[in-house]
PDB file of C-alpha atoms in Angstrom:
ATOM      1  CA  MET A  22     -46.465 -35.611  14.703  1.00 46.00           C
ATOM      2  CA  LEU A  23     -42.896 -36.901  14.258  1.00 48.00           C
ATOM      3  CA  GLY A  24     -42.908 -35.794  10.636  1.00 50.00           C
ATOM      4  CA  LEU A  25     -44.165 -32.353  11.579  1.00 43.00           C
ATOM      5  CA  PHE A  26     -41.460 -31.791  14.205  1.00 44.00           C
ATOM      6  CA  SER A  27     -38.810 -33.040  11.796  1.00 46.00           C
ATOM      7  CA  ALA A  28     -39.896 -30.590   9.118  1.00 46.00           C
ATOM      8  CA  CYS A  29     -39.928 -27.703  11.573  1.00 51.00           C
ATOM      9  CA  GLY A  30     -36.393 -28.557  12.717  1.00 51.00           C
ATOM     10  CA  ASN A  31     -35.003 -28.379   9.158  1.00 54.00           C
ATOM     11  CA  LYS A  32     -36.185 -24.946   8.108  1.00 61.00           C
ATOM     12  CA  PRO A  33     -33.759 -23.371   5.646  1.00 63.00           C
ATOM     13  CA  ASN A  34     -31.595 -20.559   6.969  1.00 77.00           C
ATOM     14  CA  PRO A  35     -31.749 -17.694   4.415  1.00 80.00           C
ATOM     15  CA  GLU A  36     -28.692 -15.929   5.872  1.00 78.00           C
ATOM     16  CA  LYS A  37     -26.606 -19.102   5.808  1.00 84.00           C
ATOM     17  CA  GLU A  38     -27.664 -19.845   2.242  1.00 88.00           C
ATOM     18  CA  GLU A  39     -26.865 -16.303   1.132  1.00 87.00           C
ATOM     19  CA  ALA A  40     -23.405 -16.515   2.721  1.00 88.00           C
ATOM     20  CA  TYR A  41     -22.718 -19.828   0.975  1.00 92.00           C
ATOM     21  CA  GLN A  42     -23.820 -18.555  -2.434  1.00 92.00           C
ATOM     22  CA  LYS A  43     -21.759 -15.376  -2.104  1.00 93.00           C
ATOM     23  CA  ALA A  44     -18.617 -17.380  -1.316  1.00 93.00           C
ATOM     24  CA  ALA A  45     -19.382 -19.861  -4.111  1.00 93.00           C
ATOM     25  CA  GLN A  46     -19.577 -17.214  -6.848  1.00 94.00           C
ATOM     26  CA  CYS A  47     -15.820 -16.639  -7.022  1.00 95.00           C
ATOM     27  CA  PHE A  48     -12.651 -18.570  -6.235  1.00 96.00           C
ATOM     28  CA  VAL A  49      -9.244 -17.022  -5.560  1.00 97.00           C
ATOM     29  CA  ALA A  50      -5.783 -17.847  -6.855  1.00 95.00           C
ATOM     30  CA  ASP A  51      -2.206 -16.690  -6.705  1.00 91.00           C
ATOM     31  CA  GLU A  52      -1.627 -14.251  -9.568  1.00 89.00           C
ATOM     32  CA  SER A  53       1.147 -16.405 -11.033  1.00 87.00           C
ATOM     33  CA  PHE A  54      -1.471 -18.943 -12.200  1.00 90.00           C
ATOM     34  CA  TYR A  55      -3.367 -16.433 -14.347  1.00 89.00           C
ATOM     35  CA  PRO A  56      -2.443 -17.859 -17.785  1.00 87.00           C
ATOM     36  CA  ILE A  57      -3.519 -21.419 -17.012  1.00 90.00           C
ATOM     37  CA  LEU A  58      -6.556 -20.787 -14.786  1.00 93.00           C
ATOM     38  CA  ASP A  59      -8.113 -18.258 -17.146  1.00 93.00           C
ATOM     39  CA  GLU A  60      -8.086 -20.896 -19.873  1.00 93.00           C
ATOM     40  CA  GLU A  61      -9.467 -23.580 -17.552  1.00 95.00           C
ATOM     41  CA  LEU A  62     -12.223 -21.194 -16.487  1.00 95.00           C
ATOM     42  CA  PHE A  63     -13.147 -20.286 -20.060  1.00 95.00           C
ATOM     43  CA  TYR A  64     -13.809 -23.886 -21.072  1.00 95.00           C
ATOM     44  CA  PHE A  65     -15.473 -24.796 -17.765  1.00 95.00           C
ATOM     45  CA  ASN A  66     -17.948 -21.899 -17.882  1.00 95.00           C
ATOM     46  CA  SER A  67     -18.705 -22.410 -21.571  1.00 93.00           C
ATOM     47  CA  HIS A  68     -20.445 -25.722 -20.761  1.00 86.00           C
ATOM     48  CA  ARG A  69     -22.486 -24.598 -17.743  1.00 88.00           C
ATOM     49  CA  LEU A  70     -25.418 -22.379 -16.868  1.00 88.00           C
ATOM     50  CA  ASP A  71     -24.080 -21.720 -13.366  1.00 90.00           C
ATOM     51  CA  THR A  72     -20.683 -20.113 -13.836  1.00 92.00           C
ATOM     52  CA  ILE A  73     -17.902 -19.122 -11.464  1.00 95.00           C
ATOM     53  CA  ALA A  74     -15.448 -16.199 -11.515  1.00 95.00           C
ATOM     54  CA  VAL A  75     -11.874 -15.803 -10.271  1.00 95.00           C
ATOM     55  CA  GLU A  76     -10.022 -13.108  -8.354  1.00 95.00           C
ATOM     56  CA  TYR A  77      -6.220 -13.094  -8.527  1.00 94.00           C
ATOM     57  CA  LEU A  78      -4.410 -12.216  -5.305  1.00 92.00           C
ATOM     58  CA  ASN A  79      -1.124 -13.031  -3.655  1.00 91.00           C
ATOM     59  CA  GLU A  80      -0.985 -16.493  -2.074  1.00 92.00           C
ATOM     60  CA  GLN A  81      -1.215 -15.310   1.528  1.00 93.00           C
ATOM     61  CA  ASP A  82      -4.350 -13.253   0.951  1.00 94.00           C
ATOM     62  CA  ALA A  83      -5.909 -16.061  -1.084  1.00 95.00           C
ATOM     63  CA  VAL A  84      -5.533 -18.512   1.814  1.00 96.00           C
ATOM     64  CA  LYS A  85      -6.844 -15.924   4.294  1.00 96.00           C
ATOM     65  CA  ARG A  86     -10.003 -15.532   2.202  1.00 96.00           C
ATOM     66  CA  LEU A  87     -10.453 -19.296   2.212  1.00 96.00           C
ATOM     67  CA  MET A  88      -9.989 -19.563   5.988  1.00 97.00           C
ATOM     68  CA  LYS A  89     -12.608 -16.853   6.577  1.00 95.00           C
ATOM     69  CA  GLN A  90     -15.110 -18.742   4.375  1.00 95.00           C
ATOM     70  CA  GLU A  91     -15.220 -15.794   1.989  1.00 95.00           C
ATOM     71  CA  THR A  92     -14.511 -18.316  -0.767  1.00 96.00           C
ATOM     72  CA  TRP A  93     -14.549 -22.108  -0.927  1.00 96.00           C
ATOM     73  CA  LEU A  94     -11.630 -22.610  -3.320  1.00 97.00           C
ATOM     74  CA  ALA A  95      -8.069 -21.260  -3.580  1.00 97.00           C
ATOM     75  CA  PHE A  96      -5.231 -22.224  -5.920  1.00 96.00           C
ATOM     76  CA  THR A  97      -1.784 -22.205  -4.314  1.00 95.00           C
ATOM     77  CA  THR A  98       1.591 -23.955  -4.392  1.00 93.00           C
ATOM     78  CA  ARG A  99       1.210 -25.414  -0.921  1.00 93.00           C
ATOM     79  CA  GLN A 100      -1.108 -27.676   1.018  1.00 94.00           C
ATOM     80  CA  PHE A 101      -3.062 -26.753   4.137  1.00 96.00           C
ATOM     81  CA  THR A 102      -0.924 -26.361   7.234  1.00 95.00           C
ATOM     82  CA  ASP A 103      -1.781 -28.530  10.260  1.00 96.00           C
ATOM     83  CA  LYS A 104      -3.118 -25.442  12.033  1.00 96.00           C
ATOM     84  CA  GLU A 105      -5.371 -24.550   9.107  1.00 97.00           C
ATOM     85  CA  LEU A 106      -6.697 -28.099   8.863  1.00 96.00           C
ATOM     86  CA  LYS A 107      -7.497 -28.284  12.559  1.00 96.00           C
ATOM     87  CA  SER A 108      -9.220 -24.893  12.462  1.00 96.00           C
ATOM     88  CA  LEU A 109     -11.491 -25.830   9.556  1.00 96.00           C
ATOM     89  CA  GLN A 110     -12.173 -29.331  10.863  1.00 96.00           C
ATOM     90  CA  SER A 111     -13.171 -27.888  14.254  1.00 95.00           C
ATOM     91  CA  GLN A 112     -15.850 -25.953  12.351  1.00 95.00           C
ATOM     92  CA  LYS A 113     -17.159 -29.230  10.872  1.00 94.00           C
ATOM     93  CA  TYR A 114     -15.633 -28.644   7.416  1.00 95.00           C
ATOM     94  CA  MET A 115     -13.768 -31.256   5.397  1.00 95.00           C
ATOM     95  CA  PRO A 116     -10.895 -29.359   3.690  1.00 96.00           C
ATOM     96  CA  ARG A 117      -8.808 -31.114   1.063  1.00 96.00           C
ATOM     97  CA  ALA A 118      -5.818 -30.246  -1.079  1.00 96.00           C
ATOM     98  CA  ILE A 119      -6.092 -31.509  -4.661  1.00 96.00           C
ATOM     99  CA  PRO A 120      -2.836 -31.539  -6.710  1.00 96.00           C
ATOM    100  CA  ILE A 121      -3.589 -30.589 -10.318  1.00 95.00           C
ATOM    101  CA  ALA A 122      -0.259 -29.751 -11.982  1.00 95.00           C
ATOM    102  CA  TYR A 123       3.482 -29.179 -11.656  1.00 94.00           C
ATOM    103  CA  ASP A 124       5.065 -25.827 -12.434  1.00 92.00           C
ATOM    104  CA  GLY A 125       8.693 -24.866 -12.907  1.00 93.00           C
ATOM    105  CA  LEU A 126       9.984 -21.799 -11.112  1.00 93.00           C
ATOM    106  CA  ALA A 127      11.817 -19.918 -13.869  1.00 95.00           C
ATOM    107  CA  ILE A 128      14.861 -17.673 -13.457  1.00 96.00           C
ATOM    108  CA  ILE A 129      15.008 -15.024 -16.194  1.00 96.00           C
ATOM    109  CA  VAL A 130      17.638 -12.464 -17.203  1.00 96.00           C
ATOM    110  CA  ASN A 131      18.035  -9.688 -19.749  1.00 95.00           C
ATOM    111  CA  ASN A 132      18.865 -10.730 -23.314  1.00 94.00           C
ATOM    112  CA  GLU A 133      22.158  -8.843 -23.119  1.00 94.00           C
ATOM    113  CA  ASN A 134      23.362 -10.922 -20.184  1.00 95.00           C
ATOM    114  CA  PRO A 135      25.888 -13.424 -21.609  1.00 94.00           C
ATOM    115  CA  ASP A 136      25.621 -15.741 -18.565  1.00 93.00           C
ATOM    116  CA  THR A 137      22.662 -18.053 -19.036  1.00 93.00           C
ATOM    117  CA  CYS A 138      23.352 -20.972 -16.638  1.00 96.00           C
ATOM    118  CA  ILE A 139      23.220 -20.958 -12.836  1.00 96.00           C
ATOM    119  CA  THR A 140      23.465 -23.516 -10.045  1.00 97.00           C
ATOM    120  CA  VAL A 141      20.870 -23.947  -7.313  1.00 96.00           C
ATOM    121  CA  LYS A 142      23.675 -23.207  -4.849  1.00 96.00           C
ATOM    122  CA  ASP A 143      24.496 -19.856  -6.491  1.00 97.00           C
ATOM    123  CA  PHE A 144      20.797 -18.975  -6.690  1.00 97.00           C
ATOM    124  CA  ALA A 145      20.614 -19.546  -2.918  1.00 96.00           C
ATOM    125  CA  ARG A 146      23.733 -17.386  -2.444  1.00 96.00           C
ATOM    126  CA  ILE A 147      21.999 -14.535  -4.256  1.00 96.00           C
ATOM    127  CA  LEU A 148      18.879 -14.800  -2.081  1.00 96.00           C
ATOM    128  CA  LYS A 149      21.029 -14.942   1.080  1.00 95.00           C
ATOM    129  CA  GLY A 150      22.993 -11.862   0.053  1.00 94.00           C
ATOM    130  CA  GLU A 151      26.256 -13.794  -0.202  1.00 95.00           C
ATOM    131  CA  ALA A 152      26.445 -12.922  -3.908  1.00 95.00           C
ATOM    132  CA  LYS A 153      25.390  -9.333  -4.596  1.00 95.00           C
ATOM    133  CA  GLN A 154      27.397  -8.682  -7.759  1.00 96.00           C
ATOM    134  CA  TRP A 155      27.257 -10.654 -10.996  1.00 96.00           C
ATOM    135  CA  ALA A 156      31.046 -10.953 -10.729  1.00 96.00           C
ATOM    136  CA  ASP A 157      30.585 -12.884  -7.459  1.00 96.00           C
ATOM    137  CA  ILE A 158      29.232 -15.745  -9.585  1.00 95.00           C
ATOM    138  CA  TYR A 159      30.727 -15.001 -12.996  1.00 95.00           C
ATOM    139  CA  PRO A 160      34.144 -13.323 -12.466  1.00 95.00           C
ATOM    140  CA  GLN A 161      34.225 -11.981 -16.026  1.00 94.00           C
ATOM    141  CA  SER A 162      30.853 -10.226 -15.736  1.00 94.00           C
ATOM    142  CA  LYS A 163      30.696  -6.430 -15.929  1.00 94.00           C
ATOM    143  CA  LEU A 164      26.979  -6.054 -15.176  1.00 94.00           C
ATOM    144  CA  GLY A 165      27.491  -4.868 -11.586  1.00 95.00           C
ATOM    145  CA  THR A 166      24.823  -5.375  -8.911  1.00 96.00           C
ATOM    146  CA  ILE A 167      22.394  -8.295  -9.257  1.00 96.00           C
ATOM    147  CA  ASP A 168      18.985  -6.609  -9.214  1.00 96.00           C
ATOM    148  CA  VAL A 169      16.570  -9.370  -8.075  1.00 96.00           C
ATOM    149  CA  VAL A 170      12.856  -8.916  -8.735  1.00 95.00           C
ATOM    150  CA  PHE A 171       9.867 -11.022  -7.649  1.00 95.00           C
ATOM    151  CA  ASP A 172       6.232 -10.709  -8.658  1.00 92.00           C
ATOM    152  CA  ASN A 173       4.820  -9.833  -5.209  1.00 90.00           C
ATOM    153  CA  PRO A 174       6.280  -9.881  -1.684  1.00 91.00           C
ATOM    154  CA  LEU A 175       3.457 -12.189  -0.509  1.00 90.00           C
ATOM    155  CA  SER A 176       3.298 -14.426  -3.575  1.00 90.00           C
ATOM    156  CA  SER A 177       3.670 -18.189  -3.855  1.00 91.00           C
ATOM    157  CA  THR A 178       6.979 -17.592  -5.649  1.00 93.00           C
ATOM    158  CA  VAL A 179       8.509 -15.783  -2.672  1.00 93.00           C
ATOM    159  CA  ARG A 180       7.174 -18.316  -0.151  1.00 93.00           C
ATOM    160  CA  TRP A 181       8.446 -21.277  -2.227  1.00 94.00           C
ATOM    161  CA  CYS A 182      11.946 -19.785  -2.444  1.00 94.00           C
ATOM    162  CA  VAL A 183      12.014 -19.146   1.306  1.00 94.00           C
ATOM    163  CA  ASP A 184      10.780 -22.657   2.148  1.00 93.00           C
ATOM    164  CA  SER A 185      12.528 -24.728  -0.522  1.00 93.00           C
ATOM    165  CA  ILE A 186      15.735 -22.804  -1.256  1.00 94.00           C
ATOM    166  CA  LEU A 187      16.507 -21.130   2.088  1.00 94.00           C
ATOM    167  CA  ASP A 188      15.008 -23.759   4.458  1.00 92.00           C
ATOM    168  CA  GLY A 189      12.535 -21.283   5.902  1.00 90.00           C
ATOM    169  CA  LYS A 190      14.945 -18.375   6.397  1.00 91.00           C
ATOM    170  CA  GLU A 191      14.017 -14.935   5.098  1.00 90.00           C
ATOM    171  CA  PHE A 192      15.871 -13.114   2.315  1.00 91.00           C
ATOM    172  CA  THR A 193      18.844 -11.066   3.471  1.00 89.00           C
ATOM    173  CA  ASN A 194      19.930  -9.575   0.147  1.00 91.00           C
ATOM    174  CA  PRO A 195      19.145  -5.816   0.171  1.00 92.00           C
ATOM    175  CA  ASN A 196      18.918  -5.844  -3.632  1.00 92.00           C
ATOM    176  CA  ILE A 197      15.785  -8.008  -3.685  1.00 94.00           C
ATOM    177  CA  GLY A 198      12.564  -6.239  -4.592  1.00 93.00           C
ATOM    178  CA  ALA A 199       9.092  -6.958  -5.909  1.00 92.00           C
ATOM    179  CA  VAL A 200       6.737  -5.437  -8.425  1.00 92.00           C
ATOM    180  CA  LYS A 201       3.046  -6.394  -8.534  1.00 89.00           C
ATOM    181  CA  THR A 202       2.581  -9.061 -11.197  1.00 90.00           C
ATOM    182  CA  SER A 203       4.468 -11.693 -13.163  1.00 90.00           C
ATOM    183  CA  ALA A 204       3.994  -9.652 -16.340  1.00 90.00           C
ATOM    184  CA  ALA A 205       5.670  -6.709 -14.603  1.00 93.00           C
ATOM    185  CA  VAL A 206       8.659  -8.934 -13.720  1.00 95.00           C
ATOM    186  CA  ILE A 207       9.134  -9.817 -17.396  1.00 94.00           C
ATOM    187  CA  ASP A 208       8.856  -6.155 -18.369  1.00 94.00           C
ATOM    188  CA  TYR A 209      11.376  -5.124 -15.687  1.00 95.00           C
ATOM    189  CA  VAL A 210      13.939  -7.741 -16.715  1.00 96.00           C
ATOM    190  CA  GLU A 211      13.561  -6.770 -20.361  1.00 95.00           C
ATOM    191  CA  ARG A 212      14.477  -3.155 -19.513  1.00 95.00           C
ATOM    192  CA  HIS A 213      17.309  -3.711 -17.002  1.00 95.00           C
ATOM    193  CA  LYS A 214      20.548  -5.431 -18.074  1.00 95.00           C
ATOM    194  CA  ASN A 215      21.655  -6.363 -14.549  1.00 95.00           C
ATOM    195  CA  SER A 216      18.308  -7.788 -13.380  1.00 96.00           C
ATOM    196  CA  LEU A 217      17.316 -11.324 -12.433  1.00 96.00           C
ATOM    197  CA  GLY A 218      13.616 -12.214 -12.250  1.00 96.00           C
ATOM    198  CA  ILE A 219      11.771 -15.172 -10.737  1.00 95.00           C
ATOM    199  CA  ILE A 220       8.364 -16.207 -12.117  1.00 93.00           C
ATOM    200  CA  GLY A 221       6.223 -19.271 -12.757  1.00 89.00           C
ATOM    201  CA  SER A 222       7.064 -21.024 -16.025  1.00 87.00           C
ATOM    202  CA  ASN A 223       3.461 -20.829 -17.281  1.00 82.00           C
ATOM    203  CA  TRP A 224       4.182 -17.157 -18.084  1.00 86.00           C
ATOM    204  CA  LEU A 225       7.010 -18.049 -20.469  1.00 83.00           C
ATOM    205  CA  ASN A 226       5.514 -20.013 -23.339  1.00 66.00           C
ATOM    206  CA  ASP A 227       5.051 -18.384 -26.709  1.00 48.00           C
ATOM    207  CA  LYS A 228       1.399 -19.168 -27.481  1.00 49.00           C
ATOM    208  CA  ARG A 229       2.143 -19.228 -31.205  1.00 40.00           C
ATOM    209  CA  ASP A 230       4.179 -22.405 -30.698  1.00 38.00           C
ATOM    210  CA  THR A 231       1.840 -25.359 -30.059  1.00 43.00           C
ATOM    211  CA  THR A 232       4.802 -27.625 -29.214  1.00 40.00           C
ATOM    212  CA  ASN A 233       5.537 -25.636 -26.014  1.00 40.00           C
ATOM    213  CA  VAL A 234       9.278 -25.506 -26.731  1.00 43.00           C
ATOM    214  CA  THR A 235       9.540 -21.784 -27.516  1.00 42.00           C
ATOM    215  CA  PHE A 236       9.911 -19.258 -24.711  1.00 55.00           C
ATOM    216  CA  LYS A 237       9.268 -15.535 -24.996  1.00 62.00           C
ATOM    217  CA  LYS A 238      11.892 -13.748 -27.092  1.00 76.00           C
ATOM    218  CA  ASN A 239      12.150 -10.548 -25.049  1.00 87.00           C
ATOM    219  CA  ILE A 240      13.946 -12.203 -22.101  1.00 92.00           C
ATOM    220  CA  THR A 241      16.345 -15.127 -21.566  1.00 94.00           C
ATOM    221  CA  VAL A 242      15.411 -18.138 -19.450  1.00 95.00           C
ATOM    222  CA  MET A 243      18.381 -19.458 -17.472  1.00 95.00           C
ATOM    223  CA  GLY A 244      19.347 -23.107 -17.344  1.00 96.00           C
ATOM    224  CA  VAL A 245      19.564 -24.379 -13.750  1.00 97.00           C
ATOM    225  CA  SER A 246      21.943 -27.069 -12.466  1.00 96.00           C
ATOM    226  CA  ARG A 247      21.989 -29.116  -9.271  1.00 95.00           C
ATOM    227  CA  LEU A 248      25.786 -29.494  -9.539  1.00 95.00           C
ATOM    228  CA  ASP A 249      28.408 -27.160  -8.084  1.00 93.00           C
ATOM    229  CA  SER A 250      29.307 -25.753 -11.505  1.00 93.00           C
ATOM    230  CA  ALA A 251      26.699 -24.911 -14.134  1.00 93.00           C
ATOM    231  CA  THR A 252      27.374 -25.645 -17.804  1.00 93.00           C
ATOM    232  CA  ARG A 253      25.117 -25.957 -20.832  1.00 93.00           C
ATOM    233  CA  VAL A 254      25.432 -29.733 -20.563  1.00 93.00           C
ATOM    234  CA  ASN A 255      24.284 -30.098 -16.941  1.00 95.00           C
ATOM    235  CA  SER A 256      21.811 -27.211 -16.767  1.00 96.00           C
ATOM    236  CA  TRP A 257      18.132 -27.474 -17.610  1.00 95.00           C
ATOM    237  CA  LYS A 258      15.352 -25.061 -18.490  1.00 94.00           C
ATOM    238  CA  PRO A 259      11.732 -25.462 -17.314  1.00 93.00           C
ATOM    239  CA  TYR A 260      10.536 -27.203 -20.460  1.00 91.00           C
ATOM    240  CA  GLN A 261       7.626 -29.561 -19.957  1.00 90.00           C
ATOM    241  CA  TYR A 262       9.710 -32.697 -20.528  1.00 91.00           C
ATOM    242  CA  TYR A 263      12.353 -31.646 -17.993  1.00 93.00           C
ATOM    243  CA  LEU A 264       9.602 -31.185 -15.408  1.00 93.00           C
ATOM    244  CA  TYR A 265       8.375 -34.662 -16.346  1.00 92.00           C
ATOM    245  CA  ASN A 266      11.713 -36.459 -15.982  1.00 92.00           C
ATOM    246  CA  GLY A 267      12.842 -34.432 -12.954  1.00 92.00           C
ATOM    247  CA  ASN A 268      15.907 -32.855 -14.590  1.00 95.00           C
ATOM    248  CA  TYR A 269      14.741 -29.327 -13.806  1.00 96.00           C
ATOM    249  CA  PRO A 270      15.449 -28.724 -10.099  1.00 96.00           C
ATOM    250  CA  LEU A 271      12.970 -25.929  -9.289  1.00 96.00           C
ATOM    251  CA  ILE A 272       9.632 -27.761  -9.494  1.00 95.00           C
ATOM    252  CA  ARG A 273       6.564 -26.926  -7.414  1.00 94.00           C
ATOM    253  CA  THR A 274       3.110 -28.491  -7.183  1.00 95.00           C
ATOM    254  CA  ILE A 275      -0.042 -26.489  -7.876  1.00 95.00           C
ATOM    255  CA  TYR A 276      -2.891 -27.335  -5.481  1.00 96.00           C
ATOM    256  CA  ALA A 277      -6.597 -26.617  -5.433  1.00 96.00           C
ATOM    257  CA  LEU A 278      -7.357 -25.974  -1.753  1.00 97.00           C
ATOM    258  CA  LEU A 279     -11.031 -26.876  -1.453  1.00 97.00           C
ATOM    259  CA  ASN A 280     -13.318 -26.253   1.532  1.00 96.00           C
ATOM    260  CA  ASP A 281     -16.702 -26.410  -0.200  1.00 95.00           C
ATOM    261  CA  PRO A 282     -19.258 -27.908   2.238  1.00 93.00           C
ATOM    262  CA  ARG A 283     -21.453 -29.024  -0.666  1.00 92.00           C
ATOM    263  CA  PRO A 284     -20.272 -31.983  -2.788  1.00 91.00           C
ATOM    264  CA  SER A 285     -22.331 -30.666  -5.691  1.00 91.00           C
ATOM    265  CA  GLY A 286     -21.241 -27.035  -5.338  1.00 94.00           C
ATOM    266  CA  ILE A 287     -19.716 -25.186  -8.278  1.00 95.00           C
ATOM    267  CA  PRO A 288     -16.343 -24.619  -6.497  1.00 96.00           C
ATOM    268  CA  THR A 289     -16.075 -28.400  -6.061  1.00 96.00           C
ATOM    269  CA  ALA A 290     -17.076 -28.921  -9.692  1.00 95.00           C
ATOM    270  CA  PHE A 291     -14.368 -26.564 -10.976  1.00 96.00           C
ATOM    271  CA  ALA A 292     -11.641 -28.043  -8.759  1.00 96.00           C
ATOM    272  CA  HIS A 293     -12.458 -31.532 -10.036  1.00 95.00           C
ATOM    273  CA  TYR A 294     -12.718 -30.292 -13.642  1.00 95.00           C
ATOM    274  CA  CYS A 295      -9.065 -29.225 -13.415  1.00 95.00           C
ATOM    275  CA  GLN A 296      -8.037 -32.791 -12.510  1.00 93.00           C
ATOM    276  CA  LEU A 297     -10.301 -34.543 -15.037  1.00 93.00           C
ATOM    277  CA  PRO A 298      -9.052 -35.429 -18.564  1.00 93.00           C
ATOM    278  CA  LYS A 299     -10.349 -32.220 -20.203  1.00 93.00           C
ATOM    279  CA  GLY A 300      -8.834 -29.993 -17.534  1.00 94.00           C
ATOM    280  CA  GLN A 301      -5.554 -31.915 -17.573  1.00 94.00           C
ATOM    281  CA  LEU A 302      -5.362 -31.595 -21.355  1.00 93.00           C
ATOM    282  CA  ILE A 303      -5.603 -27.805 -21.018  1.00 92.00           C
ATOM    283  CA  ILE A 304      -2.696 -27.914 -18.563  1.00 92.00           C
ATOM    284  CA  LEU A 305      -0.709 -30.123 -20.935  1.00 90.00           C
ATOM    285  CA  ARG A 306      -1.220 -27.708 -23.829  1.00 87.00           C
ATOM    286  CA  SER A 307      -0.213 -24.745 -21.658  1.00 84.00           C
ATOM    287  CA  GLY A 308       3.315 -26.078 -21.169  1.00 82.00           C
ATOM    288  CA  LEU A 309       2.941 -27.140 -17.545  1.00 89.00           C
ATOM    289  CA  LEU A 310       3.065 -30.740 -16.398  1.00 92.00           C
ATOM    290  CA  PRO A 311      -0.414 -32.187 -15.690  1.00 93.00           C
ATOM    291  CA  ARG A 312      -0.841 -34.227 -12.546  1.00 91.00           C
ATOM    292  CA  THR A 313      -2.645 -37.242 -14.059  1.00 84.00           C
ATOM    293  CA  ALA A 314      -2.751 -36.954 -17.859  1.00 60.00           C
ATOM    294  CA  ASN A 315      -0.729 -39.424 -19.896  1.00 63.00           C
ATOM    295  CA  MET A 316       2.226 -37.960 -21.797  1.00 60.00           C
ATOM    296  CA  ASN A 317       3.584 -39.410 -25.007  1.00 61.00           C
ATOM    297  CA  VAL A 318       7.364 -39.032 -25.136  1.00 61.00           C
ATOM    298  CA  ARG A 319       9.198 -39.552 -28.413  1.00 60.00           C
ATOM    299  CA  GLU A 320      12.931 -39.424 -29.053  1.00 60.00           C
ATOM    300  CA  VAL A 321      13.914 -37.309 -32.034  1.00 59.00           C
ATOM    301  CA  ILE A 322      17.272 -37.307 -33.814  1.00 63.00           C
ATOM    302  CA  VAL A 323      18.091 -33.896 -35.309  1.00 57.00           C
ATOM    303  CA  ASN A 324      20.318 -33.895 -38.382  1.00 64.00           C
ATOM    304  CA  HIS A 325      22.208 -30.612 -38.643  1.00 56.00           C
ATOM    305  CA  LYS A 326      23.701 -31.359 -42.049  1.00 63.00           C
TER     306      LYS A 326
END
């Protein structure tokens, strides 16, 4: 009798199962992670019968989908807020933020711009609207208005700049705009001499160079300095090693925000794959800094004679 009642009380709920499976079929991610996550996904799916897909959105919409249980996994550059954690935990979920990599926020300019170094302070001045002309930073510049372009107004790039550069204050520069994708930012900067673009560094690497020390040739990546005056000596570009040793000042963490209620679910499996040795090796080869993989650093003396 006890066994019978127990079995009756645990009847499967077809609607609940269908809702879980629908949300488990696809994870979401900020569009700026497209180059790295597409490669992770290719190798992950190639070894499984049950595969998962990805939809690229802006960061805000990605988190909204996760909070509505329309997906169980989202890749962002932030952790859960306290409000989000409490909301999910009140629904008996166990959300967790898994750090998988470090990314450099890259500042890019047109190849015809002779000024290739900038301080964090001057970058903040541009976002605040205190520096609207290139001559406000470089007195000898004749490029006119600084035309700032982001990938998307709701992207992780915009949110990180607001939180980490402006201490939570919104942009006040009227010359700041946004396109739709990181690729569009690169294209815009390539075509406009006075532009300044902000994108994730995983969009920069020339895939033909397996050493990850060659950036795309159609734009210039600026060196960034923490000091009050930027020079070639004290400014750093978002190369992998400068993310590793902390020289590059604009570093952000990439998180897998996971809310999968099933420990054996495919969203959980993919999130953990990204932090396992194979997944971390893919990140290493992409030019980003893996969270846990070991890095071999060698000093090289270059003889110019």
